[in-house]
Tab-separated table of C-alpha atoms in Angstrom:
chain	number	residue	atom	x	y	z
A	1	MET	CA	0.334	0.188	0.014
A	2	ARG	CA	2.440	2.318	0.677
A	3	ARG	CA	4.062	1.380	-2.544
A	4	TRP	CA	1.116	2.823	-4.376
A	5	ARG	CA	1.210	6.552	-2.097
A	6	VAL	CA	4.896	6.353	-3.126
A	7	ALA	CA	4.303	6.429	-6.857
A	8	GLY	CA	1.116	8.623	-6.569
A	9	LEU	CA	3.309	10.829	-4.966
A	10	VAL	CA	5.833	10.590	-7.164
A	11	GLY	CA	3.028	11.317	-10.284
A	12	LEU	CA	1.933	14.165	-8.965
A	13	GLY	CA	5.525	15.684	-8.288
A	14	VAL	CA	6.152	14.924	-11.979
A	15	LEU	CA	3.257	16.687	-12.981
A	16	ALA	CA	3.801	19.846	-11.469
A	17	VAL	CA	7.232	19.543	-13.025
A	18	VAL	CA	6.398	19.063	-16.170
A	19	GLY	CA	3.053	20.673	-15.711
A	20	PRO	CA	0.335	21.236	-18.091
A	21	ARG	CA	1.439	20.266	-21.546
A	22	ALA	CA	1.911	16.709	-19.687
A	23	VAL	CA	-1.575	15.742	-20.116
A	24	ASP	CA	-2.332	17.571	-23.233
A	25	THR	CA	0.360	14.794	-24.669
A	26	VAL	CA	-2.416	12.207	-23.191
A	27	ARG	CA	-5.623	13.619	-24.306
A	28	PRO	CA	-5.071	14.873	-28.293
A	29	MET	CA	-7.578	17.871	-28.690
A	30	THR	CA	-10.273	16.790	-30.836
A	31	PHE	CA	-12.834	18.553	-32.633
A	32	VAL	CA	-16.437	17.250	-32.615
A	33	GLN	CA	-19.384	18.381	-34.744
A	34	SER	CA	-22.816	18.571	-33.843
A	35	LYS	CA	-25.329	16.266	-34.822
A	36	VAL	CA	-28.191	19.292	-35.105
A	37	THR	CA	-26.072	21.931	-35.990
A	38	PRO	CA	-23.424	21.478	-38.682
A	39	ASN	CA	-20.868	24.534	-38.039
A	40	LEU	CA	-21.056	23.643	-34.171
A	41	TYR	CA	-17.675	22.423	-33.570
A	42	LEU	CA	-17.055	21.019	-30.013
A	43	VAL	CA	-13.544	21.131	-28.652
A	44	ARG	CA	-12.585	18.318	-26.434
A	45	HIS	CA	-9.897	18.243	-24.493
A	46	PRO	CA	-8.101	21.777	-25.964
A	47	VAL	CA	-4.620	22.465	-25.310
A	48	SER	CA	-3.933	24.553	-22.552
A	49	ASP	CA	-1.610	26.575	-24.799
A	50	ARG	CA	-4.379	29.459	-26.034
A	51	GLN	CA	-1.643	30.325	-28.873
A	52	ALA	CA	-1.895	26.511	-30.154
A	53	LEU	CA	-5.526	26.161	-29.539
A	54	TYR	CA	-6.512	29.491	-31.701
A	55	GLN	CA	-3.814	27.968	-34.237
A	56	SER	CA	-5.539	24.542	-34.107
A	57	VAL	CA	-8.872	26.088	-34.834
A	58	ARG	CA	-7.841	28.389	-37.200
A	59	HIS	CA	-7.017	25.020	-39.245
A	60	LYS	CA	-10.019	23.938	-38.675
A	61	ALA	CA	-12.046	26.319	-39.962
A	62	MET	CA	-9.755	26.709	-43.194
A	63	GLU	CA	-10.171	23.102	-43.244
A	64	ARG	CA	-14.010	23.615	-43.167
A	65	MET	CA	-14.060	26.320	-45.713
A	66	SER	CA	-12.257	24.702	-48.333
A	67	VAL	CA	-14.380	21.904	-48.267
A	68	GLU	CA	-18.270	23.667	-47.883
A	69	PHE	CA	-17.820	27.627	-48.663
A	70	VAL	CA	-15.016	27.634	-52.004
A	71	GLY	CA	-16.776	26.980	-54.741
A	72	ASN	CA	-20.048	27.701	-53.713
A	73	GLU	CA	-19.326	31.494	-52.813
A	74	GLN	CA	-22.393	32.509	-54.381
A	75	ALA	CA	-24.482	30.127	-51.986
A	76	TYR	CA	-23.564	31.738	-49.296
A	77	ARG	CA	-24.371	35.728	-49.986
A	78	ARG	CA	-27.252	34.807	-49.214
A	79	SER	CA	-27.091	32.732	-46.347
A	80	PRO	CA	-23.680	33.548	-44.317
A	81	TYR	CA	-21.470	31.344	-44.133
A	82	SER	CA	-20.016	30.554	-40.192
A	83	LEU	CA	-18.410	28.930	-37.555
A	84	LEU	CA	-18.773	28.351	-34.349
A	85	PHE	CA	-16.207	26.872	-31.614
A	86	TYR	CA	-16.655	25.812	-28.044
A	87	GLU	CA	-15.015	24.015	-24.933
A	88	TYR	CA	-16.884	20.864	-24.545
A	89	THR	CA	-18.141	20.531	-21.756
A	90	ASP	CA	-20.500	18.007	-20.069
A	91	ASN	CA	-22.343	17.925	-16.667
A	92	GLY	CA	-24.323	14.427	-17.222
A	93	VAL	CA	-27.362	15.054	-15.746
A	94	LEU	CA	-29.491	18.409	-16.354
A	95	SER	CA	-28.229	20.823	-13.187
A	96	LEU	CA	-30.708	24.122	-12.143
A	97	PHE	CA	-27.494	26.456	-12.212
A	98	SER	CA	-24.858	25.101	-14.139
A	99	GLY	CA	-27.120	23.523	-17.221
A	100	SER	CA	-26.130	20.209	-19.225
A	101	GLY	CA	-22.694	21.736	-20.223
A	102	THR	CA	-22.018	22.277	-24.209
A	103	ALA	CA	-22.552	18.149	-24.491
A	104	TYR	CA	-25.631	19.075	-24.883
A	105	PHE	CA	-26.117	20.367	-28.628
A	106	LEU	CA	-24.393	17.903	-30.353
A	107	GLU	CA	-28.086	16.488	-30.410
A	108	ASN	CA	-29.900	19.018	-29.769
A	109	HIS	CA	-30.640	22.617	-30.912
A	110	ASP	CA	-31.206	25.607	-28.190
A	111	ASP	CA	-33.938	25.170	-26.297
A	112	PRO	CA	-34.751	28.756	-24.971
A	113	GLY	CA	-38.722	27.709	-23.476
A	114	SER	CA	-38.364	25.023	-20.679
A	115	PHE	CA	-37.635	25.728	-17.005
A	116	GLY	CA	-34.043	23.992	-17.701
A	117	SER	CA	-33.579	26.101	-20.796
A	118	GLU	CA	-30.200	25.120	-22.920
A	119	GLN	CA	-29.024	27.686	-24.485
A	120	LEU	CA	-25.084	27.813	-26.373
A	121	ARG	CA	-24.558	31.605	-26.158
A	122	LEU	CA	-24.783	31.171	-22.647
A	123	TYR	CA	-22.103	29.450	-21.938
A	124	VAL	CA	-20.287	32.196	-22.445
A	125	GLU	CA	-16.741	30.987	-20.265
A	126	GLN	CA	-16.422	27.944	-23.057
A	127	HIS	CA	-16.601	30.170	-26.292
A	128	ILE	CA	-13.464	29.627	-28.298
A	129	ALA	CA	-14.118	31.395	-31.632
A	130	ASP	CA	-15.927	32.301	-34.733
A	131	PHE	CA	-15.449	32.089	-37.952
A	132	ASP	CA	-17.811	34.066	-40.499
A	133	ILE	CA	-17.229	34.823	-44.195
A	134	ARG	CA	-17.759	38.636	-45.084
A	135	PHE	CA	-18.322	39.297	-48.715
A	136	CYS	CA	-16.765	42.305	-49.814
A	137	ASP	CA	-18.636	45.975	-50.510
A	138	GLY	CA	-19.713	46.269	-54.211
A	139	ALA	CA	-17.157	43.272	-55.335
A	140	THR	CA	-16.313	39.868	-55.500
A	141	GLY	CA	-14.309	38.693	-53.074
A	142	TYR	CA	-14.565	38.021	-49.442
A	143	GLN	CA	-12.933	38.112	-45.896
A	144	GLY	CA	-12.459	35.014	-43.450
A	145	VAL	CA	-12.608	37.124	-39.897
A	146	MET	CA	-11.645	34.632	-36.655
A	147	THR	CA	-12.890	36.174	-33.160
A	148	TYR	CA	-11.612	34.821	-30.425
A	149	SER	CA	-12.847	34.788	-26.379
A	150	TRP	CA	-10.685	33.622	-23.315
A	151	GLN	CA	-12.113	32.393	-20.562
A	152	GLY	CA	-15.558	35.071	-21.427
A	153	VAL	CA	-13.829	38.040	-22.448
A	154	TRP	CA	-13.501	39.040	-26.379
A	155	ALA	CA	-9.648	38.550	-26.662
A	156	GLY	CA	-9.364	39.701	-30.712
A	157	ILE	CA	-10.201	38.981	-34.027
A	158	ASP	CA	-7.801	37.939	-37.439
A	159	VAL	CA	-8.454	38.285	-40.835
A	160	ILE	CA	-7.165	34.922	-41.721
A	161	VAL	CA	-8.307	35.133	-45.782
A	162	ASP	CA	-8.508	38.390	-47.084
A	163	THR	CA	-9.806	37.776	-51.584
A	164	CYS	CA	-11.080	41.625	-51.179
A	165	PRO	CA	-9.763	44.008	-54.100
A	166	PRO	CA	-7.133	46.429	-53.142
A	167	SER	CA	-9.844	49.106	-53.503
A	168	THR	CA	-11.890	47.835	-50.959
A	169	SER	CA	-11.674	49.216	-47.691
A	170	SER	CA	-12.221	45.882	-45.510
A	171	GLU	CA	-11.577	48.211	-42.344
A	172	PRO	CA	-14.820	48.674	-41.361
A	173	ALA	CA	-15.920	45.058	-41.922
A	174	ASP	CA	-13.482	44.433	-39.003
A	175	ALA	CA	-14.552	47.428	-37.230
A	176	GLU	CA	-18.246	46.192	-37.461
A	177	VAL	CA	-17.456	42.237	-36.505
A	178	ALA	CA	-15.453	43.760	-33.473
A	179	THR	CA	-17.973	45.542	-32.624
A	180	GLU	CA	-20.649	42.234	-32.908
A	181	ARG	CA	-18.735	39.856	-30.926
A	182	GLY	CA	-17.681	42.774	-27.630
A	183	ALA	CA	-21.692	43.163	-27.524
A	184	MET	CA	-22.156	39.415	-27.335
A	185	LEU	CA	-19.280	39.119	-24.655
């Protein structure tokens, strides 16, 4: 019995020295797509390094955009293209005060009407990023805009794709997105 305690203490000591990155390698980060809301991705076991997390989310957004959006641009002029990224949480059963977690939205739509209502927008702490396509004013082309959050606070904006002609100003679109997201969070 004493050996197990010593082994456990040694393991905790190694984890304290190596840090949270050791945990990141044990449980790899994965993206889980919602079955009912195809533009929603829950990030399971997100890496602890915020910049590495944002880089992975950008990569996933670019991957999805190249499959779903590129070549179908005209279809999305009427219906906006966007992707939502939240941290995967699962509280098990529905709790009166904390909800059931973002895992609820893998198989369910928002449920705003009942006593134990579940709405994705209420999971502000779990929001990681949004990716939106903004079409250029009066021209062909678009911008892929990534808006980030960190622990419930708006953390920044990044234009990761820009096919707008040089004469088209992209600054108002960026300011507009920042204002929209800032008001949301």
